[in-house]
Amino acid sequence: MIPRSPVRSGLLLLIVSVLQLHPSHVWAQTTKSDAIEAFVQGDYQRAAEILKPITEDWLGGEIDPVSSFFMASLYMNGLGVPQDVVRACALYLRSSRGNEPLARLNMALSDALVSTLSTDQTSDCLMLSNLGFNHGFEPVTFNLESGHWVTIEMSSGGIWATVSYQGEKRENSVEIGLHPGLRFLPIEHTELQVGGLAPGKRHFIEIFTWMPDPSLSGWQLWWSLSEVVRAKLVPVFGEILITVPGSAPPATPPDLRELVSLGVNPHGMAEWSIHVGPNTGSEAIETDVERQEVETQQRVRKAADGRVDWKLTLDPERVPSLTYSDADGCGDLFVYGWSDNRTESIAVRADKAKLGLSTTPRTFELSSRRGLIDITVDVFERPRNHWNHCTDLIINDGTPQEAWRAVAGTVAFRLSAPGVRARDPNKYRVTIQIDEAEFVNASGKRIRSAHPIRLTAIAGPFGY
């Protein structure tokens, strides 16, 4: 006879409680009853072998609180399995949902156990209670270059990438939804040698996960792409690649490079390509310089909009200030700018081909280039939150306005080489300076600019 230890005696008292709370649940399945009999007899290894597949396959189906209770007890006491209080906590917590007596018992056990855990252990308990134990995640470290590495781990309730760059170390949250039943494939690192306006090495992290589809009749392969930039992990793109039927994901992973790949396009820029499914295609990946420029522009524009007095009313027949704080552009080429209070705008249209504009700076007399260069200023009664330029959405809010057209002065164009936007390599940066400009309105009134007008924006045709 197996002697009764204090631990085993305590467990037997709980078993009696469980049997009283859920007798039909316990004996409904032979394998489960075999597990409980083995548990009572002290054959904990046998009990664990039966209960593990019942309790640890998180696929969103019905939770068996009885099996979860017994498996948690094994983990809690290190019986038949290595002691693991975090897994015990997760099983108690997962089977505590609802208001039935056994759920309340498991909740009480979960609460008591959590009170003894560290903050990290509690976070891991919460994560595993949602994700499950068969997630297949394996921590990994990639040495990118000298003094530059990234370690990806699962801890504290999520996936984290610790990136070290030239002595600076930073923890980055990895944007992966931790759904019940999720299964990870090995994490991959891809290095690309790129050209373009920002040549050098770029480092990408790819995470592939099998996720039960909403109907639970199959599995979706999710691809998540991020880039390591200095000490940051920057999200790039994510997509469902394929869906396969079955109660479990394929035992042999698919050839991932037949599904998706990373490479360098003819313009020397990094790009991703999806080769299967409804969303096949390729897209260039913006550079860090481009990301920072766009983020800064958005932040500055949001702050500027916050300073606008949107209730302001001015005389639309006033003399324009000819002072502009920001600009945008499109086409080959068109640039428009606007004043701080958003009651005035300027638009510059130029025929790039006929003017022979290139990276070599050019200056023209407006009076001799009519039809090839057109500069118009619009003065509004009230601030505008939308400009009818470079858009198919034309809004006429009835705001009174006055138009002025440039008839004299000089205009200088300075264009960068194309490639300032990865996703549209034909785009270039253009700076326009207008000096000693003379404008006239519909009534024939003339004014002359007392200072240079300078606009800088991104322009260029769309497409490759």
Tab-separated table of C-alpha atoms in Angstrom:
chain	number	residue	atom	x	y	z
A	1	MET	CA	0.000	0.000	0.000
A	2	ILE	CA	1.212	3.491	-0.834
A	3	PRO	CA	1.671	5.514	2.379
A	4	ARG	CA	-0.323	8.696	2.739
A	5	SER	CA	1.774	11.853	2.833
A	6	PRO	CA	0.387	15.144	4.188
A	7	VAL	CA	0.251	16.462	0.591
A	8	ARG	CA	-1.620	13.391	-0.599
A	9	SER	CA	-4.035	13.522	2.335
A	10	GLY	CA	-4.845	17.156	1.520
A	11	LEU	CA	-5.425	16.308	-2.120
A	12	LEU	CA	-7.778	13.489	-1.207
A	13	LEU	CA	-9.955	15.912	0.732
A	14	LEU	CA	-10.156	18.115	-2.361
A	15	ILE	CA	-10.948	15.063	-4.509
A	16	VAL	CA	-13.897	14.253	-2.291
A	17	SER	CA	-15.126	17.824	-2.727
A	18	VAL	CA	-14.739	17.626	-6.500
A	19	LEU	CA	-16.566	14.312	-6.742
A	20	GLN	CA	-19.423	15.746	-4.707
A	21	LEU	CA	-19.580	18.891	-6.837
A	22	HIS	CA	-19.374	17.173	-10.234
A	23	PRO	CA	-19.997	13.402	-10.026
A	24	SER	CA	-21.452	13.104	-13.537
A	25	HIS	CA	-18.589	15.095	-15.056
A	26	VAL	CA	-15.984	12.863	-13.476
A	27	TRP	CA	-17.278	9.500	-14.558
A	28	ALA	CA	-18.612	10.494	-17.980
A	29	GLN	CA	-15.447	9.380	-19.792
A	30	THR	CA	-13.475	6.208	-19.148
A	31	THR	CA	-10.107	7.871	-19.755
A	32	LYS	CA	-10.945	10.569	-17.254
A	33	SER	CA	-12.071	8.042	-14.650
A	34	ASP	CA	-8.873	6.079	-15.285
A	35	ALA	CA	-6.887	9.257	-14.646
A	36	ILE	CA	-8.683	9.963	-11.376
A	37	GLU	CA	-8.299	6.344	-10.240
A	38	ALA	CA	-4.571	6.539	-11.016
A	39	PHE	CA	-4.441	9.835	-9.097
A	40	VAL	CA	-6.138	8.302	-6.047
A	41	GLN	CA	-3.833	5.261	-6.190
A	42	GLY	CA	-0.775	7.514	-6.298
A	43	ASP	CA	0.169	6.689	-9.907
A	44	TYR	CA	0.612	10.362	-10.724
A	45	GLN	CA	2.645	9.825	-13.869
A	46	ARG	CA	-0.166	7.747	-15.377
A	47	ALA	CA	-2.727	10.359	-14.321
A	48	ALA	CA	-0.666	13.103	-15.978
A	49	GLU	CA	-0.289	11.120	-19.213
A	50	ILE	CA	-4.081	10.869	-19.487
A	51	LEU	CA	-4.944	14.401	-18.372
A	52	LYS	CA	-2.332	16.421	-20.283
A	53	PRO	CA	-3.898	16.039	-23.775
A	54	ILE	CA	-7.365	16.662	-22.294
A	55	THR	CA	-6.432	19.854	-20.454
A	56	GLU	CA	-3.568	21.433	-22.387
A	57	ASP	CA	-4.924	21.586	-25.946
A	58	TRP	CA	-6.403	25.111	-25.959
A	59	LEU	CA	-8.615	25.113	-29.050
A	60	GLY	CA	-11.509	27.139	-27.777
A	61	GLY	CA	-13.773	24.134	-27.149
A	62	GLU	CA	-15.657	23.311	-23.965
A	63	ILE	CA	-13.486	23.550	-20.859
A	64	ASP	CA	-13.460	20.476	-18.617
A	65	PRO	CA	-13.140	21.918	-15.084
A	66	VAL	CA	-12.698	18.497	-13.451
A	67	SER	CA	-9.735	17.435	-15.606
A	68	SER	CA	-8.243	20.925	-15.292
A	69	PHE	CA	-8.541	20.744	-11.507
A	70	PHE	CA	-6.705	17.417	-11.263
A	71	MET	CA	-3.977	18.423	-13.750
A	72	ALA	CA	-3.485	21.687	-11.873
A	73	SER	CA	-3.105	19.731	-8.640
A	74	LEU	CA	-0.372	17.599	-10.226
A	75	TYR	CA	1.539	20.700	-11.380
A	76	MET	CA	0.994	22.431	-8.056
A	77	ASN	CA	2.579	19.598	-6.100
A	78	GLY	CA	5.068	18.295	-8.674
A	79	LEU	CA	3.367	14.899	-8.856
A	80	GLY	CA	4.027	12.952	-12.071
A	81	VAL	CA	5.271	16.172	-13.714
A	82	PRO	CA	7.876	18.787	-12.771
A	83	GLN	CA	6.393	21.253	-10.307
A	84	ASP	CA	5.109	24.314	-12.182
A	85	VAL	CA	3.001	26.725	-10.147
A	86	VAL	CA	2.437	28.996	-13.181
A	87	ARG	CA	0.842	26.157	-15.176
A	88	ALA	CA	-1.195	25.173	-12.121
A	89	CYS	CA	-2.377	28.775	-11.828
A	90	ALA	CA	-3.303	28.906	-15.523
A	91	LEU	CA	-5.343	25.688	-15.310
A	92	TYR	CA	-7.179	26.790	-12.168
A	93	LEU	CA	-7.868	30.198	-13.735
A	94	ARG	CA	-9.025	28.846	-17.094
A	95	SER	CA	-11.490	26.449	-15.460
A	96	SER	CA	-12.839	29.090	-13.049
A	97	ARG	CA	-15.152	30.754	-15.560
A	98	GLY	CA	-18.811	30.496	-14.726
A	99	ASN	CA	-20.852	30.346	-11.552
A	100	GLU	CA	-21.061	26.620	-10.969
A	101	PRO	CA	-19.608	25.255	-7.699
A	102	LEU	CA	-16.458	23.725	-9.239
A	103	ALA	CA	-15.709	26.943	-11.138
A	104	ARG	CA	-15.954	28.841	-7.844
A	105	LEU	CA	-13.638	26.319	-6.188
A	106	ASN	CA	-11.074	26.682	-8.992
A	107	MET	CA	-11.326	30.474	-8.722
A	108	ALA	CA	-10.661	30.304	-4.985
A	109	LEU	CA	-7.629	28.068	-5.607
A	110	SER	CA	-6.437	30.428	-8.357
A	111	ASP	CA	-6.781	33.483	-6.100
A	112	ALA	CA	-4.906	31.770	-3.289
A	113	LEU	CA	-2.099	30.722	-5.607
A	114	VAL	CA	-1.791	34.138	-7.296
A	115	SER	CA	-1.252	35.748	-3.896
A	116	THR	CA	2.005	33.757	-3.612
A	117	LEU	CA	3.318	34.494	-7.123
A	118	SER	CA	5.636	37.231	-8.349
A	119	THR	CA	4.390	39.888	-10.765
A	120	ASP	CA	6.040	38.124	-13.729
A	121	GLN	CA	4.610	34.751	-12.688
A	122	THR	CA	1.136	36.254	-12.403
A	123	SER	CA	1.465	37.795	-15.875
A	124	ASP	CA	2.595	34.456	-17.292
A	125	CYS	CA	-0.331	32.731	-15.563
A	126	LEU	CA	-2.788	35.124	-17.196
A	127	MET	CA	-1.124	34.684	-20.587
A	128	LEU	CA	-1.098	30.874	-20.455
A	129	SER	CA	-4.693	30.751	-19.236
A	130	ASN	CA	-5.596	32.432	-22.534
A	131	LEU	CA	-2.968	31.021	-24.914
A	132	GLY	CA	-2.476	27.427	-23.758
A	133	PHE	CA	0.610	25.296	-23.165
A	134	ASN	CA	1.136	23.846	-26.660
A	135	HIS	CA	1.998	27.169	-28.271
A	136	GLY	CA	5.384	25.927	-29.534
A	137	PHE	CA	7.081	29.280	-28.953
A	138	GLU	CA	10.882	29.022	-28.698
A	139	PRO	CA	12.972	32.023	-27.590
A	140	VAL	CA	15.679	33.019	-30.050
A	141	THR	CA	18.615	35.422	-30.339
A	142	PHE	CA	19.896	36.827	-33.639
A	143	ASN	CA	23.290	38.524	-33.886
A	144	LEU	CA	22.727	41.111	-36.594
A	145	GLU	CA	26.044	42.942	-36.774
A	146	SER	CA	28.835	43.891	-34.404
A	147	GLY	CA	27.251	45.437	-31.327
A	148	HIS	CA	23.756	44.756	-32.617
A	149	TRP	CA	21.565	41.830	-31.567
A	150	VAL	CA	17.928	40.984	-30.824
A	151	THR	CA	16.432	38.433	-28.421
A	152	ILE	CA	12.766	37.466	-28.757
A	153	GLU	CA	11.078	35.903	-25.730
A	154	MET	CA	7.657	35.185	-24.311
A	155	SER	CA	7.271	36.759	-20.878
A	156	SER	CA	5.160	39.086	-18.758
A	157	GLY	CA	1.998	38.467	-20.705
A	158	GLY	CA	3.273	38.906	-24.254
A	159	ILE	CA	6.031	38.521	-26.838
A	160	TRP	CA	8.988	40.857	-26.299
A	161	ALA	CA	12.006	41.726	-28.416
A	162	THR	CA	15.030	43.013	-26.519
A	163	VAL	CA	17.260	44.858	-28.980
A	164	SER	CA	20.788	45.978	-28.160
A	165	TYR	CA	22.433	48.534	-30.422
A	166	GLN	CA	25.849	50.042	-29.718
A	167	GLY	CA	25.332	49.803	-25.953
A	168	GLU	CA	21.699	50.966	-25.985
A	169	LYS	CA	19.225	48.279	-24.945
A	170	ARG	CA	15.469	48.518	-25.441
A	171	GLU	CA	12.486	46.234	-24.832
A	172	ASN	CA	9.939	46.235	-27.654
A	173	SER	CA	6.483	44.701	-27.539
A	174	VAL	CA	5.922	42.407	-30.536
A	175	GLU	CA	2.495	42.938	-32.091
A	176	ILE	CA	1.202	39.368	-32.065
A	177	GLY	CA	-2.348	38.610	-30.950
A	178	LEU	CA	-2.126	35.757	-28.412
A	179	HIS	CA	-5.278	33.814	-29.281
A	180	PRO	CA	-6.311	30.524	-27.597
A	181	GLY	CA	-4.673	27.576	-29.358
A	182	LEU	CA	-2.049	29.651	-31.188
A	183	ARG	CA	0.943	27.642	-32.472
A	184	PHE	CA	4.295	29.256	-33.339
A	185	LEU	CA	6.686	28.169	-36.076
A	186	PRO	CA	10.396	28.990	-35.670
A	187	ILE	CA	11.067	32.746	-35.822
A	188	GLU	CA	13.209	33.832	-38.786
A	189	HIS	CA	15.683	36.659	-39.420
A	190	THR	CA	16.277	37.963	-42.966
A	191	GLU	CA	19.092	40.355	-43.887
A	192	LEU	CA	18.883	42.415	-47.085
A	193	GLN	CA	21.571	44.541	-48.738
A	194	VAL	CA	19.651	47.453	-50.255
A	195	GLY	CA	20.498	50.413	-52.464
A	196	GLY	CA	18.451	53.463	-53.362
A	197	LEU	CA	18.819	56.689	-51.399
A	198	ALA	CA	19.521	54.798	-48.136
A	199	PRO	CA	21.944	51.984	-49.069
A	200	GLY	CA	23.120	49.431	-46.518
A	201	LYS	CA	21.926	46.386	-44.588
A	202	ARG	CA	18.378	46.034	-43.321
A	203	HIS	CA	17.270	43.383	-40.831
A	204	PHE	CA	13.782	41.874	-40.751
A	205	ILE	CA	12.096	39.537	-38.260
A	206	GLU	CA	9.394	37.173	-39.523
A	207	ILE	CA	6.991	35.397	-37.173
A	208	PHE	CA	4.682	32.674	-38.516
A	209	THR	CA	1.835	31.328	-36.394
A	210	TRP	CA	-0.939	28.803	-36.893
A	211	MET	CA	-4.201	30.182	-35.521
A	212	PRO	CA	-7.521	28.300	-35.209
A	213	ASP	CA	-9.966	29.897	-37.620
A	214	PRO	CA	-13.208	31.323	-36.190
A	215	SER	CA	-15.242	28.232	-37.081
A	216	LEU	CA	-12.639	25.916	-35.489
A	217	SER	CA	-12.766	23.736	-38.587
A	218	GLY	CA	-9.261	24.584	-39.742
A	219	TRP	CA	-6.125	26.653	-39.211
A	220	GLN	CA	-4.891	29.942	-40.648
A	221	LEU	CA	-1.190	30.629	-41.168
A	222	TRP	CA	-0.477	34.207	-40.091
A	223	TRP	CA	2.681	36.045	-41.190
A	224	SER	CA	3.974	39.036	-39.233
A	225	LEU	CA	6.888	41.155	-40.502
A	226	SER	CA	8.933	43.646	-38.441
A	227	GLU	CA	12.196	45.495	-38.998
A	228	VAL	CA	15.004	45.984	-36.486
A	229	VAL	CA	16.055	49.636	-36.653
A	230	ARG	CA	18.851	50.472	-34.230
A	231	ALA	CA	17.314	49.554	-30.818
A	232	LYS	CA	13.716	49.483	-32.085
A	233	LEU	CA	11.530	46.755	-33.550
A	234	VAL	CA	9.246	48.464	-36.091
A	235	PRO	CA	6.059	46.681	-37.303
A	236	VAL	CA	5.910	46.498	-41.102
A	237	PHE	CA	3.110	44.207	-42.284
A	238	GLY	CA	0.950	41.211	-41.435
A	239	GLU	CA	-1.286	38.907	-43.479
A	240	ILE	CA	-3.087	35.546	-43.380
A	241	LEU	CA	-1.334	33.423	-45.999
A	242	ILE	CA	-3.289	30.154	-46.173
A	243	THR	CA	-6.094	28.263	-44.430
A	244	VAL	CA	-5.969	24.473	-44.028
A	245	PRO	CA	-8.659	22.098	-42.685
A	246	GLY	CA	-8.161	19.826	-39.710
A	247	SER	CA	-8.319	19.652	-35.935
A	248	ALA	CA	-4.589	20.391	-35.693
A	249	PRO	CA	-2.126	22.298	-37.869
A	250	PRO	CA	-0.062	20.274	-40.374
A	251	ALA	CA	2.630	18.186	-38.713
A	252	THR	CA	5.064	19.238	-41.456
A	253	PRO	CA	5.204	23.031	-41.928
A	254	PRO	CA	4.778	24.301	-45.488
A	255	ASP	CA	7.680	25.730	-47.484
A	256	LEU	CA	7.319	29.289	-46.252
A	257	ARG	CA	9.287	30.777	-49.161
A	258	GLU	CA	6.711	29.392	-51.565
A	259	LEU	CA	4.155	31.468	-49.687
A	260	VAL	CA	5.972	34.726	-48.963
A	261	SER	CA	9.424	36.191	-49.497
A	262	LEU	CA	11.597	39.238	-48.870
A	263	GLY	CA	13.902	40.682	-51.494
A	264	VAL	CA	15.299	43.766	-53.208
A	265	ASN	CA	13.348	45.271	-56.104
A	266	PRO	CA	14.883	46.752	-59.302
A	267	HIS	CA	15.032	50.163	-57.593
A	268	GLY	CA	17.302	48.730	-54.886
A	269	MET	CA	14.590	48.909	-52.201
A	270	ALA	CA	13.520	46.187	-49.788
A	271	GLU	CA	10.139	44.670	-50.567
A	272	TRP	CA	7.883	41.842	-49.418
A	273	SER	CA	6.007	39.548	-51.811
A	274	ILE	CA	3.020	37.273	-51.153
A	275	HIS	CA	2.854	34.422	-53.664
A	276	VAL	CA	-0.418	32.665	-52.754
A	277	GLY	CA	-3.995	33.460	-51.795
A	278	PRO	CA	-6.298	36.353	-52.670
A	279	ASN	CA	-3.801	39.038	-51.620
A	280	THR	CA	-0.842	38.140	-53.822
A	281	GLY	CA	1.443	41.015	-54.704
A	282	SER	CA	4.522	42.958	-53.673
A	283	GLU	CA	5.154	46.207	-51.839
A	284	ALA	CA	8.317	48.157	-51.139
A	285	ILE	CA	9.145	48.673	-47.457
A	286	GLU	CA	9.626	52.271	-46.395
A	287	THR	CA	13.001	53.224	-44.957
A	288	ASP	CA	13.510	54.442	-41.421
A	289	VAL	CA	14.328	57.927	-42.738
A	290	GLU	CA	11.000	57.969	-44.550
A	291	ARG	CA	9.097	56.691	-41.487
A	292	GLN	CA	10.593	59.380	-39.273
A	293	GLU	CA	9.893	62.109	-41.807
A	294	VAL	CA	6.249	61.084	-42.178
A	295	GLU	CA	5.765	60.743	-38.397
A	296	THR	CA	7.319	64.158	-37.785
A	297	GLN	CA	5.181	65.738	-40.500
A	298	GLN	CA	2.002	64.233	-39.066
A	299	ARG	CA	2.906	65.376	-35.552
A	300	VAL	CA	3.723	68.931	-36.687
A	301	ARG	CA	0.548	69.215	-38.761
A	302	LYS	CA	-1.627	67.949	-35.924
A	303	ALA	CA	-0.106	70.530	-33.582
A	304	ALA	CA	-0.580	73.283	-36.188
A	305	ASP	CA	-4.247	72.368	-36.671
A	306	GLY	CA	-4.706	72.593	-32.917
A	307	ARG	CA	-3.587	76.229	-33.011
A	308	VAL	CA	-6.045	77.281	-35.731
A	309	ASP	CA	-8.971	79.467	-34.722
A	310	TRP	CA	-11.620	77.682	-36.767
A	311	LYS	CA	-14.211	80.380	-35.943
A	312	LEU	CA	-12.058	83.120	-37.457
A	313	THR	CA	-13.738	85.329	-40.103
A	314	LEU	CA	-11.736	87.682	-42.360
A	315	ASP	CA	-12.407	89.882	-45.374
A	316	PRO	CA	-11.880	87.696	-48.485
A	317	GLU	CA	-10.998	90.829	-50.492
A	318	ARG	CA	-8.021	91.605	-48.267
A	319	VAL	CA	-4.467	91.681	-49.620
A	320	PRO	CA	-2.882	88.193	-49.311
A	321	SER	CA	-0.030	87.740	-46.828
A	322	LEU	CA	1.976	85.538	-49.245
A	323	THR	CA	3.393	83.706	-46.218
A	324	TYR	CA	2.993	79.905	-46.070
A	325	SER	CA	3.916	77.497	-43.274
A	326	ASP	CA	3.512	74.099	-44.930
A	327	ALA	CA	3.142	72.511	-48.348
A	328	ASP	CA	2.237	69.323	-50.161
A	329	GLY	CA	2.382	68.128	-53.751
A	330	CYS	CA	1.618	65.568	-56.426
A	331	GLY	CA	1.938	65.009	-60.146
A	332	ASP	CA	4.793	66.064	-62.395
A	333	LEU	CA	4.584	68.667	-60.955
A	334	PHE	CA	2.090	70.429	-58.702
A	335	VAL	CA	2.836	71.991	-55.292
A	336	TYR	CA	0.483	73.862	-52.985
A	337	GLY	CA	1.033	75.565	-49.635
A	338	TRP	CA	-1.092	77.150	-46.922
A	339	SER	CA	-0.909	79.810	-44.247
A	340	ASP	CA	-0.769	79.185	-40.485
A	341	ASN	CA	-4.373	80.248	-39.996
A	342	ARG	CA	-5.470	78.197	-43.040
A	343	THR	CA	-7.268	81.128	-44.683
A	344	GLU	CA	-4.863	81.404	-47.630
A	345	SER	CA	-3.277	78.983	-50.088
A	346	ILE	CA	-0.897	79.074	-53.023
A	347	ALA	CA	-0.695	76.590	-55.911
A	348	VAL	CA	2.216	76.183	-58.331
A	349	ARG	CA	1.724	74.177	-61.532
A	350	ALA	CA	4.699	73.488	-63.819
A	351	ASP	CA	5.214	71.335	-66.896
A	352	LYS	CA	8.287	69.407	-65.778
A	353	ALA	CA	8.996	67.832	-69.164
A	354	LYS	CA	8.688	70.981	-71.281
A	355	LEU	CA	10.665	73.023	-68.777
A	356	GLY	CA	13.413	70.387	-68.723
A	357	LEU	CA	13.386	70.194	-64.910
A	358	SER	CA	15.841	67.750	-63.351
A	359	THR	CA	18.194	67.562	-60.383
A	360	THR	CA	20.007	70.551	-61.872
A	361	PRO	CA	18.495	73.739	-60.346
A	362	ARG	CA	16.665	75.957	-62.872
A	363	THR	CA	15.308	79.533	-62.592
A	364	PHE	CA	12.703	81.057	-64.915
A	365	GLU	CA	11.092	84.412	-65.517
A	366	LEU	CA	7.353	83.994	-65.000
A	367	SER	CA	6.459	86.448	-67.720
A	368	SER	CA	8.263	84.336	-70.356
A	369	ARG	CA	6.881	80.921	-69.264
A	370	ARG	CA	3.148	81.484	-69.373
A	371	GLY	CA	1.313	78.229	-69.987
A	372	LEU	CA	4.245	76.223	-68.573
A	373	ILE	CA	4.236	77.748	-65.078
A	374	ASP	CA	1.065	78.871	-63.324
A	375	ILE	CA	0.991	80.315	-59.784
A	376	THR	CA	-2.309	81.130	-58.079
A	377	VAL	CA	-3.106	82.436	-54.589
A	378	ASP	CA	-6.569	81.945	-53.031
A	379	VAL	CA	-7.713	84.066	-50.081
A	380	PHE	CA	-10.651	82.731	-48.001
A	381	GLU	CA	-13.104	84.269	-45.590
A	382	ARG	CA	-12.759	81.401	-43.095
A	383	PRO	CA	-10.135	78.734	-42.316
A	384	ARG	CA	-10.169	75.669	-44.549
A	385	ASN	CA	-9.672	72.131	-43.196
A	386	HIS	CA	-9.523	70.669	-46.708
A	387	TRP	CA	-7.743	71.746	-49.897
A	388	ASN	CA	-9.162	70.812	-53.304
A	389	HIS	CA	-5.738	69.805	-54.625
A	390	CYS	CA	-4.237	66.352	-55.334
A	391	THR	CA	-7.527	64.674	-54.458
A	392	ASP	CA	-10.621	63.284	-56.135
A	393	LEU	CA	-12.716	64.624	-53.248
A	394	ILE	CA	-13.693	68.176	-54.216
A	395	ILE	CA	-15.510	70.111	-51.487
A	396	ASN	CA	-17.288	73.398	-52.139
A	397	ASP	CA	-18.401	74.766	-48.770
A	398	GLY	CA	-19.498	78.113	-50.184
A	399	THR	CA	-16.765	80.034	-48.363
A	400	PRO	CA	-16.226	83.417	-50.111
A	401	GLN	CA	-12.764	83.689	-51.634
A	402	GLU	CA	-10.618	85.861	-53.862
A	403	ALA	CA	-8.085	84.610	-56.434
A	404	TRP	CA	-4.755	86.246	-57.355
A	405	ARG	CA	-2.530	85.139	-60.234
A	406	ALA	CA	1.233	85.682	-60.515
A	407	VAL	CA	2.170	87.634	-63.648
A	408	ALA	CA	5.807	88.543	-62.987
A	409	GLY	CA	8.835	87.582	-60.935
A	410	THR	CA	11.213	84.645	-60.970
A	411	VAL	CA	10.661	81.049	-59.867
A	412	ALA	CA	13.459	78.582	-59.091
A	413	PHE	CA	13.044	74.793	-59.002
A	414	ARG	CA	15.342	72.358	-57.185
A	415	LEU	CA	14.462	68.649	-57.515
A	416	SER	CA	15.987	65.687	-55.706
A	417	ALA	CA	16.607	62.365	-57.409
A	418	PRO	CA	13.541	60.060	-57.462
A	419	GLY	CA	13.210	57.456	-54.717
A	420	VAL	CA	12.288	59.459	-51.608
A	421	ARG	CA	9.222	57.215	-51.123
A	422	ALA	CA	9.847	53.471	-51.133
A	423	ARG	CA	6.316	52.563	-52.168
A	424	ASP	CA	6.395	55.022	-55.056
A	425	PRO	CA	9.982	55.317	-56.341
A	426	ASN	CA	9.048	57.970	-58.918
A	427	LYS	CA	8.435	60.486	-56.144
A	428	TYR	CA	11.007	63.225	-55.581
A	429	ARG	CA	11.414	66.207	-53.276
A	430	VAL	CA	10.972	69.616	-54.861
A	431	THR	CA	11.820	73.044	-53.460
A	432	ILE	CA	10.318	76.100	-55.167
A	433	GLN	CA	11.364	79.688	-54.472
A	434	ILE	CA	9.446	82.633	-55.929
A	435	ASP	CA	11.145	86.050	-55.831
A	436	GLU	CA	9.774	89.542	-56.529
A	437	ALA	CA	6.464	88.044	-57.540
A	438	GLU	CA	3.711	90.346	-58.776
A	439	PHE	CA	0.091	89.186	-58.423
A	440	VAL	CA	-3.134	90.536	-59.896
A	441	ASN	CA	-6.766	89.775	-58.972
A	442	ALA	CA	-9.906	89.718	-61.098
A	443	SER	CA	-10.513	93.451	-60.600
A	444	GLY	CA	-6.990	94.280	-61.822
A	445	LYS	CA	-5.508	95.180	-58.448
A	446	ARG	CA	-1.767	94.424	-58.265
A	447	ILE	CA	0.496	93.587	-55.338
A	448	ARG	CA	4.158	92.635	-55.120
A	449	SER	CA	5.630	90.161	-52.651
A	450	ALA	CA	7.912	91.865	-50.132
A	451	HIS	CA	9.765	88.626	-49.366
A	452	PRO	CA	10.668	85.355	-51.117
A	453	ILE	CA	7.999	82.616	-51.136
A	454	ARG	CA	9.506	79.186	-50.464
A	455	LEU	CA	7.700	75.824	-50.677
A	456	THR	CA	9.072	72.304	-50.179
A	457	ALA	CA	7.019	69.162	-50.843
A	458	ILE	CA	7.032	65.641	-52.299
A	459	ALA	CA	5.816	65.435	-55.910
A	460	GLY	CA	6.054	63.094	-58.882
A	461	PRO	CA	3.837	60.707	-60.826
A	462	PHE	CA	2.277	57.647	-59.258
A	463	GLY	CA	3.391	54.124	-60.142
A	464	TYR	CA	6.610	52.472	-61.214
